[in-house]
Coordinates of N, CA, C and O and ligand atoms in Angstrom, one line a residue:
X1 N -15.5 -1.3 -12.5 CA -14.2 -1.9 -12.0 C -14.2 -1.9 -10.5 O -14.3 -0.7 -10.2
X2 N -14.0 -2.6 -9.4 CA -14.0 -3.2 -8.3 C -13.2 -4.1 -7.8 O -13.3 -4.5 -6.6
X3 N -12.2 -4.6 -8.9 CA -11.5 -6.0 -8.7 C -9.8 -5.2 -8.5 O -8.8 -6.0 -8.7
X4 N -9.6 -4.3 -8.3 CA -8.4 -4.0 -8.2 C -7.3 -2.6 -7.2 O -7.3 -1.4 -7.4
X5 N -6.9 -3.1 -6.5 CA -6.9 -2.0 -5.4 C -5.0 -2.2 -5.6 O -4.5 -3.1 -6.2
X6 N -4.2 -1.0 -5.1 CA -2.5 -0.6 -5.0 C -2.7 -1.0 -3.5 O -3.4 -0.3 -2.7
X7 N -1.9 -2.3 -3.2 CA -1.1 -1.8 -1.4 C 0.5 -2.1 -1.7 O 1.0 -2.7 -2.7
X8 N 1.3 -1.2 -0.5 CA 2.1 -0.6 -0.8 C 3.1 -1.1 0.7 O 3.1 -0.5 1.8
X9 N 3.8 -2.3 0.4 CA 4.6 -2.8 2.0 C 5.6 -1.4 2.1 O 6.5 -1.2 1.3
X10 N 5.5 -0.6 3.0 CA 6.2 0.3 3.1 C 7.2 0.4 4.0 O 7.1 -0.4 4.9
X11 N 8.3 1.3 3.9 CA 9.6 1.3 4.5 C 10.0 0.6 5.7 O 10.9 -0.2 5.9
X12 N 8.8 0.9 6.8 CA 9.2 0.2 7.6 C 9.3 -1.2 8.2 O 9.8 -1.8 9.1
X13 N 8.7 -1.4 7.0 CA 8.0 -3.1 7.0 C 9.2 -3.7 6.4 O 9.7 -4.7 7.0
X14 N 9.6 -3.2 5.2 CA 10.6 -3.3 4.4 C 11.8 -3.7 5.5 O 12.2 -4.8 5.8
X15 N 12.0 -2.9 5.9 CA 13.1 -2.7 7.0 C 13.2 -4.0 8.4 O 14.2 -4.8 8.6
X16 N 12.4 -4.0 8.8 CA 11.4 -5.0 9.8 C 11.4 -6.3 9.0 O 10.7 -7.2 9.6
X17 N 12.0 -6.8 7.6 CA 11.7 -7.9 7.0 C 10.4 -8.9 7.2 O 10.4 -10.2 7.2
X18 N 9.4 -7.7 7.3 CA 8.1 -8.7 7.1 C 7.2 -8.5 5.8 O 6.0 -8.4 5.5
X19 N 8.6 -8.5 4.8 CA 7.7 -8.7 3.6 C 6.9 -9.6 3.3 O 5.8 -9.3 2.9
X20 N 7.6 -10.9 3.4 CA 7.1 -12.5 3.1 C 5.7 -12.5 4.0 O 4.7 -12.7 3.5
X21 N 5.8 -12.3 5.1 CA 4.9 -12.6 5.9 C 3.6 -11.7 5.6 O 2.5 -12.1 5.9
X22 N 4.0 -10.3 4.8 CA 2.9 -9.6 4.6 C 2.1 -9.8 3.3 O 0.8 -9.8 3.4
X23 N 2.8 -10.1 2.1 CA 2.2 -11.0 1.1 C 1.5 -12.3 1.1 O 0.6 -12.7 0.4
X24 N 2.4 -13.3 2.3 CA 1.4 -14.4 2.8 C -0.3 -14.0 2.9 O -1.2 -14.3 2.2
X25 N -0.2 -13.3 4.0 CA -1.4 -12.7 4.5 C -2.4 -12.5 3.5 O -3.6 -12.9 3.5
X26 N -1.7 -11.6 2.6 CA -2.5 -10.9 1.7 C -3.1 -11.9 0.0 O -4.0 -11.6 -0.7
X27 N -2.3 -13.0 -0.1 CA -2.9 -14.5 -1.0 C -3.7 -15.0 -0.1 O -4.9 -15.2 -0.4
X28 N -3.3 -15.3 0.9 CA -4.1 -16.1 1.7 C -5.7 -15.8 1.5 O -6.6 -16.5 1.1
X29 N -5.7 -14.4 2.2 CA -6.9 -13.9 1.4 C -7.5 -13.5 0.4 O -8.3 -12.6 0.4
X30 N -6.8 -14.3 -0.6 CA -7.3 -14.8 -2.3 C -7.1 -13.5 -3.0 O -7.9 -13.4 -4.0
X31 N -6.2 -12.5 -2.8 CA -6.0 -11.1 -3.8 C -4.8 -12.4 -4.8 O -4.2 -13.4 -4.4
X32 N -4.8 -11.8 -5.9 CA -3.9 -12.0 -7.1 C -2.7 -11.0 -7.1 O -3.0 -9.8 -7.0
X33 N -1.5 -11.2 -7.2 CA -0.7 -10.1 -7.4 C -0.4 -10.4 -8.9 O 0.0 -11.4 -9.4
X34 N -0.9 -8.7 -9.5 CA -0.9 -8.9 -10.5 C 0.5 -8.6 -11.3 O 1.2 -9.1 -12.2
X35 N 0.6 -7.1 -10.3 CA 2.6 -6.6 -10.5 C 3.0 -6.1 -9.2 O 2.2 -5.6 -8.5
X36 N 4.4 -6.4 -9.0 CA 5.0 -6.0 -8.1 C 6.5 -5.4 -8.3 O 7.2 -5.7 -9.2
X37 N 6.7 -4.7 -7.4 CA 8.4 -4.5 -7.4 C 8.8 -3.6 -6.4 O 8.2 -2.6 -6.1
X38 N 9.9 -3.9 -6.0 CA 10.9 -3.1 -4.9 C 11.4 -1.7 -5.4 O 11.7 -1.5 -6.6
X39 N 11.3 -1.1 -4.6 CA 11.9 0.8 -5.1 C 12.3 1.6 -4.2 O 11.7 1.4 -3.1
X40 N 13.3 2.7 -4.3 CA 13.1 3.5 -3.0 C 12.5 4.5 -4.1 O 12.7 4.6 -5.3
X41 N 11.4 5.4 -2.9 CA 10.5 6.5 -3.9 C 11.6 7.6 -3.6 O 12.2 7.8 -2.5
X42 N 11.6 8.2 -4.7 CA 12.3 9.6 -4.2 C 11.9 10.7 -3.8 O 10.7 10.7 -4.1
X43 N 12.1 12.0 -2.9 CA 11.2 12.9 -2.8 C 9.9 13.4 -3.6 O 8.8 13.4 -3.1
X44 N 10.1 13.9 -4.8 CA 9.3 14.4 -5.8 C 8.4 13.2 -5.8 O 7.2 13.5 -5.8
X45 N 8.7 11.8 -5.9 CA 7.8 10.7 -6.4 C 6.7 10.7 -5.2 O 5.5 11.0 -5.5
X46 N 7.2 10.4 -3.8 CA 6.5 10.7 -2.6 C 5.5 11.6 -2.8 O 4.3 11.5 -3.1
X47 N 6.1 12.2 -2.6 CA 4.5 14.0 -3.0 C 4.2 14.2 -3.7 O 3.5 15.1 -3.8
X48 N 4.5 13.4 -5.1 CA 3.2 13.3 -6.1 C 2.1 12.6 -5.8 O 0.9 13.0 -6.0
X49 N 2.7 11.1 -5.2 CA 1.6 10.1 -5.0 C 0.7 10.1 -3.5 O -0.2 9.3 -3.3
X50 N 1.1 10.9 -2.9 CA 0.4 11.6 -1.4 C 0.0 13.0 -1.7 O -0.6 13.6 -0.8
X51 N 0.2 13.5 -3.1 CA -0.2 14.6 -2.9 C -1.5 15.2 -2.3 O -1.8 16.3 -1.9
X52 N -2.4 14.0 -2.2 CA -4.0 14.6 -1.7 C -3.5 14.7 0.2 O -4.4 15.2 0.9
X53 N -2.7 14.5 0.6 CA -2.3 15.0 1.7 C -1.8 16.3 2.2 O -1.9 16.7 3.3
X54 N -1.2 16.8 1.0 CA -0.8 17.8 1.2 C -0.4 19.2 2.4 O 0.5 19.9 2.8
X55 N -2.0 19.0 2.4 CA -2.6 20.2 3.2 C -2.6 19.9 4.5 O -3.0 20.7 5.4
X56 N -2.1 18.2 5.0 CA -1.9 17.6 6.6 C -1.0 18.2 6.9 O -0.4 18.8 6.1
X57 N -0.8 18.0 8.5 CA 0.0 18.9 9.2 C 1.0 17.8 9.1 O 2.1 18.3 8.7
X58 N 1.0 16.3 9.2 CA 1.9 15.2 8.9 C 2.4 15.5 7.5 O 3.6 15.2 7.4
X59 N 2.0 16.0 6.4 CA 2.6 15.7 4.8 C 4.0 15.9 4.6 O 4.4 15.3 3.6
X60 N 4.8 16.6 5.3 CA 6.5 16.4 5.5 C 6.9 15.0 6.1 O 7.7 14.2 5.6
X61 N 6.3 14.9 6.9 CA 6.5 13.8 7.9 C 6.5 12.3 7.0 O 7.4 11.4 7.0
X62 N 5.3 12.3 6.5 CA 4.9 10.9 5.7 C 5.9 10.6 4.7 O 6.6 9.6 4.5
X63 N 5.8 11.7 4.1 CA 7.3 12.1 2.6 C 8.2 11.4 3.2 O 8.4 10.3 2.6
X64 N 9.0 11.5 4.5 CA 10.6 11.4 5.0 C 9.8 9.9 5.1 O 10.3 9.1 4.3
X65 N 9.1 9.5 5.6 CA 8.4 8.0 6.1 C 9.1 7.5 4.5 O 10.2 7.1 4.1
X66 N 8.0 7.8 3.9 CA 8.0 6.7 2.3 C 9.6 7.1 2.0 O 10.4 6.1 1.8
X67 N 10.0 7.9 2.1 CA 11.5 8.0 1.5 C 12.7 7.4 1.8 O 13.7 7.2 1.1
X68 N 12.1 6.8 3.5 CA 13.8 6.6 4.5 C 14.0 5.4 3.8 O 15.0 4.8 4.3
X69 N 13.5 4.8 3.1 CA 14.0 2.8 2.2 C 13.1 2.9 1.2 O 12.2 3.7 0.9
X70 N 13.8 1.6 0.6 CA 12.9 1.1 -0.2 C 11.2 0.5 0.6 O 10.9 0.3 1.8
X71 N 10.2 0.4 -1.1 CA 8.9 0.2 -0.5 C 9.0 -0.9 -1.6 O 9.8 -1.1 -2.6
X72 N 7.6 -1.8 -1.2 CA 7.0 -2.7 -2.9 C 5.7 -2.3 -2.6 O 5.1 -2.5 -1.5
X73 N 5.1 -1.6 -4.0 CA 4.1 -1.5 -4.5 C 3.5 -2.5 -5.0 O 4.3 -3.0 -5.8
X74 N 2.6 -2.9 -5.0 CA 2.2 -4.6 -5.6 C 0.1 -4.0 -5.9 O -0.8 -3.7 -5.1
X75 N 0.2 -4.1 -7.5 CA -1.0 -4.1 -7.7 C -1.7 -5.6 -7.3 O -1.1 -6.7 -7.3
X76 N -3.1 -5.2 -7.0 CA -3.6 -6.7 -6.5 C -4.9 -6.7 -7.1 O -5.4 -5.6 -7.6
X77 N -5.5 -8.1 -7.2 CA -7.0 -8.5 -7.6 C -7.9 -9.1 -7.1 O -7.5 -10.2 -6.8
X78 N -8.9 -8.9 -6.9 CA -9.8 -9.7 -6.1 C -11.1 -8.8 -6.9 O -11.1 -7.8 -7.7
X79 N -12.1 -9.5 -6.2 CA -13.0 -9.1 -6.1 C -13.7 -8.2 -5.2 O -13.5 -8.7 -4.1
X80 N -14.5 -7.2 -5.1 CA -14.4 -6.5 -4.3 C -13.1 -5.9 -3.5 O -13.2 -5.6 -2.3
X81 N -11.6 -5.8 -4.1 CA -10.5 -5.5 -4.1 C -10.3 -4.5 -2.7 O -9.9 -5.0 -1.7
X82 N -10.7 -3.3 -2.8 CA -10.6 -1.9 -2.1 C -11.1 -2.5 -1.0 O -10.3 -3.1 -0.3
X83 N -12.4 -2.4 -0.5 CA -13.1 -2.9 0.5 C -12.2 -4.1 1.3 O -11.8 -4.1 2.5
X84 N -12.0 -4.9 0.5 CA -11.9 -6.0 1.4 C -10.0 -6.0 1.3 O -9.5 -7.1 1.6
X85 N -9.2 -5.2 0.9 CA -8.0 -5.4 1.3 C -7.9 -4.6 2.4 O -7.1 -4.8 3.3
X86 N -8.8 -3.5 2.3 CA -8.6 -2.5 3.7 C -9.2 -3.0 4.9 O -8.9 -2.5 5.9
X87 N -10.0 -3.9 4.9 CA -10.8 -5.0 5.6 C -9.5 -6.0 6.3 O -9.6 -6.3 7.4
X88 N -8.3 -6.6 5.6 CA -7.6 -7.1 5.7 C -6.1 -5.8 6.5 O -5.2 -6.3 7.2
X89 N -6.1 -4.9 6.3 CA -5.0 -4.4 6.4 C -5.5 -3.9 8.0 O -4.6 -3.9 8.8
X90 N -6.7 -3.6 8.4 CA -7.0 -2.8 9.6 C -7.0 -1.4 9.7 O -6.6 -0.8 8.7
X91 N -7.3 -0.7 10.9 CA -7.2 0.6 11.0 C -6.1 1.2 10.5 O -5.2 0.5 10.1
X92 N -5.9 2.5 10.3 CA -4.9 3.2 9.9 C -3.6 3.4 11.4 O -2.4 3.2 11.4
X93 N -4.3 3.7 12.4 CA -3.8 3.5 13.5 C -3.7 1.9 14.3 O -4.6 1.8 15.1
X94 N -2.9 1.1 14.2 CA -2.7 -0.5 14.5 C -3.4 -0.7 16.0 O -3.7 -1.8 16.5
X95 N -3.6 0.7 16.8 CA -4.0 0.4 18.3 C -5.6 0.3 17.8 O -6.5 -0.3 18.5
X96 N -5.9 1.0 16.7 CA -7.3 0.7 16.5 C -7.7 -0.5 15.4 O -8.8 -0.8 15.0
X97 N -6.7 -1.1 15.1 CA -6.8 -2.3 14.2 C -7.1 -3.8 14.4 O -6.3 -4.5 15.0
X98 N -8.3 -4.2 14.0 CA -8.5 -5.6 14.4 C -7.9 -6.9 14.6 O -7.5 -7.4 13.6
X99 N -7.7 -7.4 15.5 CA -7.0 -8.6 15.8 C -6.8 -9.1 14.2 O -7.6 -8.9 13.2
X100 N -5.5 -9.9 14.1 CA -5.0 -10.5 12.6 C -5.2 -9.5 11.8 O -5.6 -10.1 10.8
X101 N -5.2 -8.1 11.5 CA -4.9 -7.5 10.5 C -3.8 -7.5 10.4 O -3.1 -8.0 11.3
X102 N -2.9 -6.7 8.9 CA -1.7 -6.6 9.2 C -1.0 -5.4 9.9 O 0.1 -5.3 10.4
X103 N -1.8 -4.8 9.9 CA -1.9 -3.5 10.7 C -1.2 -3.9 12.3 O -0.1 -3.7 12.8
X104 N -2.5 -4.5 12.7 CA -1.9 -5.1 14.0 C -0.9 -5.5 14.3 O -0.3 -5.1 15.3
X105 N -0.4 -6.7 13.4 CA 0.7 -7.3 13.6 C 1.9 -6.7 13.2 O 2.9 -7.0 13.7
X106 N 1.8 -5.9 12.5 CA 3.4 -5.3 11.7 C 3.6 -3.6 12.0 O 4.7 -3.0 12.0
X107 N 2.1 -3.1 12.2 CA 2.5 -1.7 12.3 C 2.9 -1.1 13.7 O 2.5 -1.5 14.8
X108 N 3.7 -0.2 13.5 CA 4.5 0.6 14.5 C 3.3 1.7 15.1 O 3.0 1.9 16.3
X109 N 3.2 1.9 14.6 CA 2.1 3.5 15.1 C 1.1 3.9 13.9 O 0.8 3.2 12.9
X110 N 0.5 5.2 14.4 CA -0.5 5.3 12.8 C 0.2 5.8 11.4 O -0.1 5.6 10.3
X111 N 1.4 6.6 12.2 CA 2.5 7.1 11.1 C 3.3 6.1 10.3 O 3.3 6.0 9.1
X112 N 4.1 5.0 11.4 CA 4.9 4.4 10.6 C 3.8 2.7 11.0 O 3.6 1.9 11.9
X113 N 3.2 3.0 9.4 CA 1.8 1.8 9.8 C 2.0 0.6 8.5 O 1.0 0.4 7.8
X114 N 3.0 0.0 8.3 CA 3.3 -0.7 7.5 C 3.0 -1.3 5.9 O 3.6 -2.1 5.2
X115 N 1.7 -0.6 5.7 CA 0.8 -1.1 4.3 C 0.4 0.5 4.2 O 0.2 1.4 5.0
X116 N 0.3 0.5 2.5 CA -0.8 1.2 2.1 C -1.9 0.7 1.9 O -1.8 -0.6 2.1
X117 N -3.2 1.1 1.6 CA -4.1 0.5 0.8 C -5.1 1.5 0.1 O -5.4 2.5 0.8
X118 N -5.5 1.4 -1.2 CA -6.2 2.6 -2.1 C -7.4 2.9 -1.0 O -7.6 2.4 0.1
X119 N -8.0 3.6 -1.5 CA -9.4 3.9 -0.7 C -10.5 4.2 -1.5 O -11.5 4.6 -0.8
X120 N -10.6 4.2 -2.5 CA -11.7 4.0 -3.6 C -11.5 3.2 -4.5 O -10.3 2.7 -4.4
X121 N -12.3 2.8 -5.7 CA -12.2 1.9 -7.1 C -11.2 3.2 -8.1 O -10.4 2.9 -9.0
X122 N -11.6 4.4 -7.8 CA -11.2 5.6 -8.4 C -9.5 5.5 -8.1 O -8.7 5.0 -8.9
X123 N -9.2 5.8 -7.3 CA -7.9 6.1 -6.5 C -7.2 4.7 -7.2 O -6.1 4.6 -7.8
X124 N -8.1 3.7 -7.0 CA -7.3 2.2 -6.8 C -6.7 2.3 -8.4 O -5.7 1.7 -8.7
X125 N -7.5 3.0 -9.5 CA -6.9 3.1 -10.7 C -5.5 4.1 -11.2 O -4.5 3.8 -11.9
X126 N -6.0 5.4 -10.5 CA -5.0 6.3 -10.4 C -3.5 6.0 -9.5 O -2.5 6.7 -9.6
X127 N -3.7 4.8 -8.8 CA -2.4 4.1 -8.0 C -1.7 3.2 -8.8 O -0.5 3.3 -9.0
X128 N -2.3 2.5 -9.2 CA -2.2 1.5 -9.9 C -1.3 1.9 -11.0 O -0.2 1.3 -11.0
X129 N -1.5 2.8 -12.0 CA -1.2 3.5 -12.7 C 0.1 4.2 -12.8 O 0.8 4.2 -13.8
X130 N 0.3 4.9 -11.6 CA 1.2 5.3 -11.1 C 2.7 4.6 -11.0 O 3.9 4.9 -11.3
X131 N 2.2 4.0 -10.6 CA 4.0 2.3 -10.0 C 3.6 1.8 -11.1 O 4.7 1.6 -11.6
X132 N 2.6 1.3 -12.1 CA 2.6 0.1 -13.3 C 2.4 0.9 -14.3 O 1.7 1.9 -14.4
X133 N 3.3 0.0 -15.5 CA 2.9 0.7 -17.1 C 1.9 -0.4 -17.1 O 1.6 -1.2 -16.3
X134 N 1.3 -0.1 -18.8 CA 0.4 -1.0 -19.3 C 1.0 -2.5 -19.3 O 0.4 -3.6 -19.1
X135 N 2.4 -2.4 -19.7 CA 3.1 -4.0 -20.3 C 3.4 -4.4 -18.6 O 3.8 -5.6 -18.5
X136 N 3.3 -3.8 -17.7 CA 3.8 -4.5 -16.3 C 2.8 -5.1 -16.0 O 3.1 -6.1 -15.4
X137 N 1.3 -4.9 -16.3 CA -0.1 -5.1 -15.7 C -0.8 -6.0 -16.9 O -2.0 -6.3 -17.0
X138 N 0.1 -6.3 -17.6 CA -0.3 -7.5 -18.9 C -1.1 -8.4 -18.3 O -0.9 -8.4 -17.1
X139 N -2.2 -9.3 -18.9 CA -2.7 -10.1 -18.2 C -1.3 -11.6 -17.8 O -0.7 -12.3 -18.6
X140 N -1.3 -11.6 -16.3 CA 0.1 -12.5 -16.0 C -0.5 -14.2 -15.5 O 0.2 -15.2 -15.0
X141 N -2.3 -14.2 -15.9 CA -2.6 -15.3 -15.6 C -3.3 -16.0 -17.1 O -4.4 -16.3 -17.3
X142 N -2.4 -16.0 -17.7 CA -3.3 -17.0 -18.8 C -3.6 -18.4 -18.5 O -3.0 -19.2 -17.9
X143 N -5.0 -18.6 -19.5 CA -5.2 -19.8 -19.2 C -4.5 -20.9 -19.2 O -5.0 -22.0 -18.8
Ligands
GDP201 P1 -4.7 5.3 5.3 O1 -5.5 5.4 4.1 O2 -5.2 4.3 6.3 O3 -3.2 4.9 5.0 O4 -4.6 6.6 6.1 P2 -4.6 8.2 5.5 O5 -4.9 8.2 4.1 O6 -5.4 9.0 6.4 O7 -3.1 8.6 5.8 C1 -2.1 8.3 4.9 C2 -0.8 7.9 5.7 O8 -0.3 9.0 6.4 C3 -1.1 6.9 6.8 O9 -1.1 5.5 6.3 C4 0.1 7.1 7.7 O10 1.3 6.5 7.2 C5 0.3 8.6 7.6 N1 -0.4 9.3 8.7 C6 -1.8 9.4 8.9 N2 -2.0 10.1 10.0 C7 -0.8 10.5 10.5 C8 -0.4 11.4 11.6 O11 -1.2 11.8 12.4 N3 0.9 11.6 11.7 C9 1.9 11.1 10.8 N4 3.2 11.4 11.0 N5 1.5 10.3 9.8 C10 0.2 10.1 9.6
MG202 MG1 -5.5 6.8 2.6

């Protein structure tokens, strides 16, 4: 499995109303959205799904981040999914992010950096999972 990665327009983007603009980006370069939806995460939800942070000197910090609005989580498809959405989103820090990522364009800093994106095929399942039940992630392209 390869074809499926979690990004995650997050609060501050939310806020900043570059949703439209950030999902543009992200069809454009041929990902499928397979589910989506708007949420605010609650504390507990936050530090479940950052928990492999934990141990950062930021992991309070990021929590209050994902917490201060709502976020949309949007499962995606492509091929070579992970790779090439984080290829698309840019550095984690936007000063280190490549021209036309969305990173560059939308993110604030490395903290308040506008997108998530999984970072393995592994992760990209366990994310996935997390924001979608099975009936959300139904196949939504029939022939
Ligand atoms: P990513 O995979 O590119 O999102 O980066 P990481 O997995 O390393 O970090 C997760 C998230 O934590 C980042 O996207 C940022 O929102 C946040 N973050 C990373 N580094 C820092 C930091 O030094 N300070 C703060 N406040 N947040 C950070
Ligand atoms: Mg990460």
């Amino acid at each position: 499995m390869n074809n499926k990665t979690l990004a995650i327009i997050k609060p501050d983007a939310v806020r900043d109303n570059y949703i439209g603009e950030i999902i543009t980006l992200i069809t454009k370069a041929g990902f499928k959205v397979k589910a989506m939806k708007m949420m605010q995460l609650t504390t507990d939800v936050a530090k479940a799904f950052y928990a492999v942070h934990k141990e950062r000197p930021f992991y309070n910090d990021l929590v209050e981040y994902m917490t201060s609005g709502p976020c949309v989580p949007i499962a995606l498809e492509k091929e070579n999914a992970v790779e090439d959405y984080r290829k698309l989103i840019g550095a984690t820090d936007p000063a280190e992010a490549a021209e036309g990522t969305v990173r560059k364009l939308y993110a604030k800093s490395k903290a308040f950096n506008a997108v998530h994106g999984s970072d393995s095929d592994a992760n990209a399942e366990i994310e996935i999972s997390f924001f979608f039940s099975k009936e959300e992630l139904i196949n939504n392209y029939p022939a």
